[in-house]
Amino acid sequence: MAHYEFHGELRTMIEKHTPSKLNVEELFESYIPLLEKEDQGLETIYQSDLTAKIAQKNEERGTLYSGIYENVRSLTKHFSPSIVESAERLKIIFRTYGNISKRSYNEATASIDNLTAELMENHYKELNTCHLLEWTNILKQSNEDFRNLMKKRNEETAQQRSINMRELRAQIDKIYRMMTERIEASALLNGEEDYKDFIAEVNNRISYYKEYNI
């Protein structure tokens, strides 16, 4: 993604200073279609069928989590003292984890892993008393299903990028180097006045991407 972002910014800078002024008109004409192909390739990746399934599974596990917590809160008003006591203990655990559904995918996955492990290992008795063992197991499985979908999409994305993007990005980078060499040569030949602002802007963006390891 950073590759496309950098070259998208470069495209804007070249258009701002104009390809003719920078003496890269024919190179820029070859550069634009390649950038558009990279954009289309990224869009294809993000529109994967798995993306919709991941969103659905994330909503499912969020609903399960909320459902268990709502049951726990309701059971704190149960007529049975033993159920109330167990529910109060479970309520403390859920409050510790907070609203998991508002966290990032990875953070939510880790939180549900930790929650279900803690419940099953340390609060099995309370879950059993409150009849929430099945709920907890279903939440655990839903979270595992989510993790597997994410893994599958990551593998799919990596494969698509390696097949479709590697050669394309190499072509883009080659034209980029040719343009920078042309501009530097023109600056040496004709003087820096017409090129210094553009060169400074490009160097600034390169420094930014290097500084933040983007």
mmCIF file of N, CA and C in Angstrom, residues 147-195:
data_model
loop_
_atom_site.group_PDB
_atom_site.id
_atom_site.type_symbol
_atom_site.label_atom_id
_atom_site.label_comp_id
_atom_site.label_asym_id
_atom_site.label_seq_id
_atom_site.Cartn_x
_atom_site.Cartn_y
_atom_site.Cartn_z
ATOM 1 N N ARG A 147 -10.404 -16.036 13.103
ATOM 2 C CA ARG A 147 -8.954 -16.082 12.930
ATOM 3 C C ARG A 147 -8.570 -16.836 11.649
ATOM 4 N N ASN A 148 -9.261 -17.954 11.392
ATOM 5 C CA ASN A 148 -8.971 -18.745 10.197
ATOM 6 C C ASN A 148 -9.308 -17.988 8.917
ATOM 7 N N LEU A 149 -10.403 -17.232 8.943
ATOM 8 C CA LEU A 149 -10.762 -16.414 7.779
ATOM 9 C C LEU A 149 -9.713 -15.339 7.524
ATOM 10 N N MET A 150 -9.252 -14.704 8.591
ATOM 11 C CA MET A 150 -8.216 -13.678 8.459
ATOM 12 C C MET A 150 -6.932 -14.280 7.887
ATOM 13 N N LYS A 151 -6.564 -15.437 8.390
ATOM 14 C CA LYS A 151 -5.361 -16.113 7.905
ATOM 15 C C LYS A 151 -5.491 -16.451 6.421
ATOM 16 N N LYS A 152 -6.658 -16.938 6.046
ATOM 17 C CA LYS A 152 -6.897 -17.303 4.647
ATOM 18 C C LYS A 152 -6.829 -16.077 3.744
ATOM 19 N N ARG A 153 -7.420 -14.946 4.211
ATOM 20 C CA ARG A 153 -7.372 -13.736 3.389
ATOM 21 C C ARG A 153 -5.948 -13.213 3.289
ATOM 22 N N ASN A 154 -5.195 -13.268 4.378
ATOM 23 C CA ASN A 154 -3.805 -12.812 4.347
ATOM 24 C C ASN A 154 -2.986 -13.629 3.360
ATOM 25 N N GLU A 155 -3.227 -14.937 3.343
ATOM 26 C CA GLU A 155 -2.526 -15.810 2.393
ATOM 27 C C GLU A 155 -2.930 -15.486 0.959
ATOM 28 N N GLU A 156 -4.218 -15.249 0.769
ATOM 29 C CA GLU A 156 -4.734 -14.911 -0.560
ATOM 30 C C GLU A 156 -4.147 -13.588 -1.036
ATOM 31 N N THR A 157 -4.120 -12.607 -0.124
ATOM 32 C CA THR A 157 -3.581 -11.288 -0.456
ATOM 33 C C THR A 157 -2.109 -11.379 -0.806
ATOM 34 N N ALA A 158 -1.348 -12.119 -0.011
ATOM 35 C CA ALA A 158 0.086 -12.262 -0.259
ATOM 36 C C ALA A 158 0.343 -12.914 -1.609
ATOM 37 N N GLN A 159 -0.471 -13.915 -1.934
ATOM 38 C CA GLN A 159 -0.317 -14.615 -3.207
ATOM 39 C C GLN A 159 -0.640 -13.690 -4.373
ATOM 40 N N GLN A 160 -1.727 -12.943 -4.263
ATOM 41 C CA GLN A 160 -2.112 -12.028 -5.336
ATOM 42 C C GLN A 160 -1.060 -10.953 -5.528
ATOM 43 N N ARG A 161 -0.553 -10.440 -4.410
ATOM 44 C CA ARG A 161 0.447 -9.383 -4.508
ATOM 45 C C ARG A 161 1.726 -9.907 -5.139
ATOM 46 N N SER A 162 2.138 -11.106 -4.724
ATOM 47 C CA SER A 162 3.391 -11.646 -5.255
ATOM 48 C C SER A 162 3.271 -11.934 -6.748
ATOM 49 N N ILE A 163 2.098 -12.394 -7.175
ATOM 50 C CA ILE A 163 1.908 -12.733 -8.580
ATOM 51 C C ILE A 163 1.655 -11.487 -9.427
ATOM 52 N N ASN A 164 0.758 -10.624 -8.984
ATOM 53 C CA ASN A 164 0.302 -9.515 -9.813
ATOM 54 C C ASN A 164 1.086 -8.227 -9.609
ATOM 55 N N MET A 165 1.615 -8.027 -8.419
ATOM 56 C CA MET A 165 2.190 -6.738 -8.076
ATOM 57 C C MET A 165 3.700 -6.653 -8.246
ATOM 58 N N ARG A 166 4.389 -7.753 -8.049
ATOM 59 C CA ARG A 166 5.853 -7.686 -8.029
ATOM 60 C C ARG A 166 6.421 -7.127 -9.331
ATOM 61 N N GLU A 167 6.000 -7.719 -10.439
ATOM 62 C CA GLU A 167 6.503 -7.269 -11.736
ATOM 63 C C GLU A 167 6.004 -5.866 -12.060
ATOM 64 N N LEU A 168 4.740 -5.596 -11.734
ATOM 65 C CA LEU A 168 4.165 -4.284 -12.007
ATOM 66 C C LEU A 168 4.918 -3.190 -11.254
ATOM 67 N N ARG A 169 5.187 -3.427 -9.981
ATOM 68 C CA ARG A 169 5.896 -2.427 -9.180
ATOM 69 C C ARG A 169 7.333 -2.245 -9.657
ATOM 70 N N ALA A 170 7.932 -3.316 -10.149
ATOM 71 C CA ALA A 170 9.285 -3.207 -10.703
ATOM 72 C C ALA A 170 9.278 -2.286 -11.922
ATOM 73 N N GLN A 171 8.233 -2.387 -12.749
ATOM 74 C CA GLN A 171 8.117 -1.513 -13.921
ATOM 75 C C GLN A 171 7.924 -0.059 -13.498
ATOM 76 N N ILE A 172 7.075 0.144 -12.488
ATOM 77 C CA ILE A 172 6.835 1.503 -11.990
ATOM 78 C C ILE A 172 8.121 2.099 -11.438
ATOM 79 N N ASP A 173 8.841 1.316 -10.651
ATOM 80 C CA ASP A 173 10.087 1.802 -10.052
ATOM 81 C C ASP A 173 11.136 2.118 -11.117
ATOM 82 N N LYS A 174 11.155 1.321 -12.181
ATOM 83 C CA LYS A 174 12.112 1.564 -13.266
ATOM 84 C C LYS A 174 11.841 2.912 -13.929
ATOM 85 N N ILE A 175 10.567 3.187 -14.225
ATOM 86 C CA ILE A 175 10.227 4.472 -14.844
ATOM 87 C C ILE A 175 10.486 5.615 -13.872
ATOM 88 N N TYR A 176 10.209 5.388 -12.596
ATOM 89 C CA TYR A 176 10.483 6.401 -11.567
ATOM 90 C C TYR A 176 11.966 6.769 -11.569
ATOM 91 N N ARG A 177 12.847 5.764 -11.613
ATOM 92 C CA ARG A 177 14.288 6.040 -11.627
ATOM 93 C C ARG A 177 14.688 6.783 -12.896
ATOM 94 N N MET A 178 14.092 6.403 -14.002
ATOM 95 C CA MET A 178 14.398 7.079 -15.268
ATOM 96 C C MET A 178 13.968 8.539 -15.220
ATOM 97 N N MET A 179 12.807 8.813 -14.609
ATOM 98 C CA MET A 179 12.339 10.199 -14.499
ATOM 99 C C MET A 179 13.241 11.016 -13.589
ATOM 100 N N THR A 180 13.626 10.438 -12.448
ATOM 101 C CA THR A 180 14.491 11.189 -11.525
ATOM 102 C C THR A 180 15.854 11.458 -12.159
ATOM 103 N N GLU A 181 16.379 10.474 -12.895
ATOM 104 C CA GLU A 181 17.661 10.677 -13.582
ATOM 105 C C GLU A 181 17.540 11.759 -14.648
ATOM 106 N N ARG A 182 16.429 11.764 -15.364
ATOM 107 C CA ARG A 182 16.199 12.782 -16.398
ATOM 108 C C ARG A 182 16.119 14.172 -15.767
ATOM 109 N N ILE A 183 15.392 14.276 -14.668
ATOM 110 C CA ILE A 183 15.223 15.574 -14.003
ATOM 111 C C ILE A 183 16.549 16.065 -13.435
ATOM 112 N N GLU A 184 17.309 15.173 -12.823
ATOM 113 C CA GLU A 184 18.617 15.555 -12.277
ATOM 114 C C GLU A 184 19.569 15.996 -13.388
ATOM 115 N N ALA A 185 19.541 15.287 -14.515
ATOM 116 C CA ALA A 185 20.392 15.654 -15.652
ATOM 117 C C ALA A 185 19.980 17.009 -16.218
ATOM 118 N N SER A 186 18.675 17.250 -16.297
ATOM 119 C CA SER A 186 18.178 18.533 -16.803
ATOM 120 C C SER A 186 18.578 19.670 -15.879
ATOM 121 N N ALA A 187 18.556 19.407 -14.573
ATOM 122 C CA ALA A 187 18.946 20.431 -13.602
ATOM 123 C C ALA A 187 20.422 20.774 -13.744
ATOM 124 N N LEU A 188 21.257 19.776 -14.009
ATOM 125 C CA LEU A 188 22.686 20.021 -14.200
ATOM 126 C C LEU A 188 22.943 20.774 -15.499
ATOM 127 N N LEU A 189 22.174 20.427 -16.519
ATOM 128 C CA LEU A 189 22.376 21.027 -17.837
ATOM 129 C C LEU A 189 21.798 22.435 -17.933
ATOM 130 N N ASN A 190 20.605 22.621 -17.383
ATOM 131 C CA ASN A 190 19.885 23.888 -17.557
ATOM 132 C C ASN A 190 19.876 24.776 -16.322
ATOM 133 N N GLY A 191 20.425 24.277 -15.225
ATOM 134 C CA GLY A 191 20.357 25.029 -13.974
ATOM 135 C C GLY A 191 19.209 24.523 -13.109
ATOM 136 N N GLU A 192 19.312 24.731 -11.813
ATOM 137 C CA GLU A 192 18.364 24.147 -10.865
ATOM 138 C C GLU A 192 17.058 24.922 -10.710
ATOM 139 N N GLU A 193 16.990 26.125 -11.193
ATOM 140 C CA GLU A 193 15.864 27.007 -10.899
ATOM 141 C C GLU A 193 14.507 26.371 -11.195
ATOM 142 N N ASP A 194 14.379 25.720 -12.330
ATOM 143 C CA ASP A 194 13.087 25.147 -12.721
ATOM 144 C C ASP A 194 12.783 23.804 -12.046
ATOM 145 N N TYR A 195 13.755 23.270 -11.327
ATOM 146 C CA TYR A 195 13.603 21.911 -10.789
ATOM 147 C C TYR A 195 13.752 21.809 -9.269
#
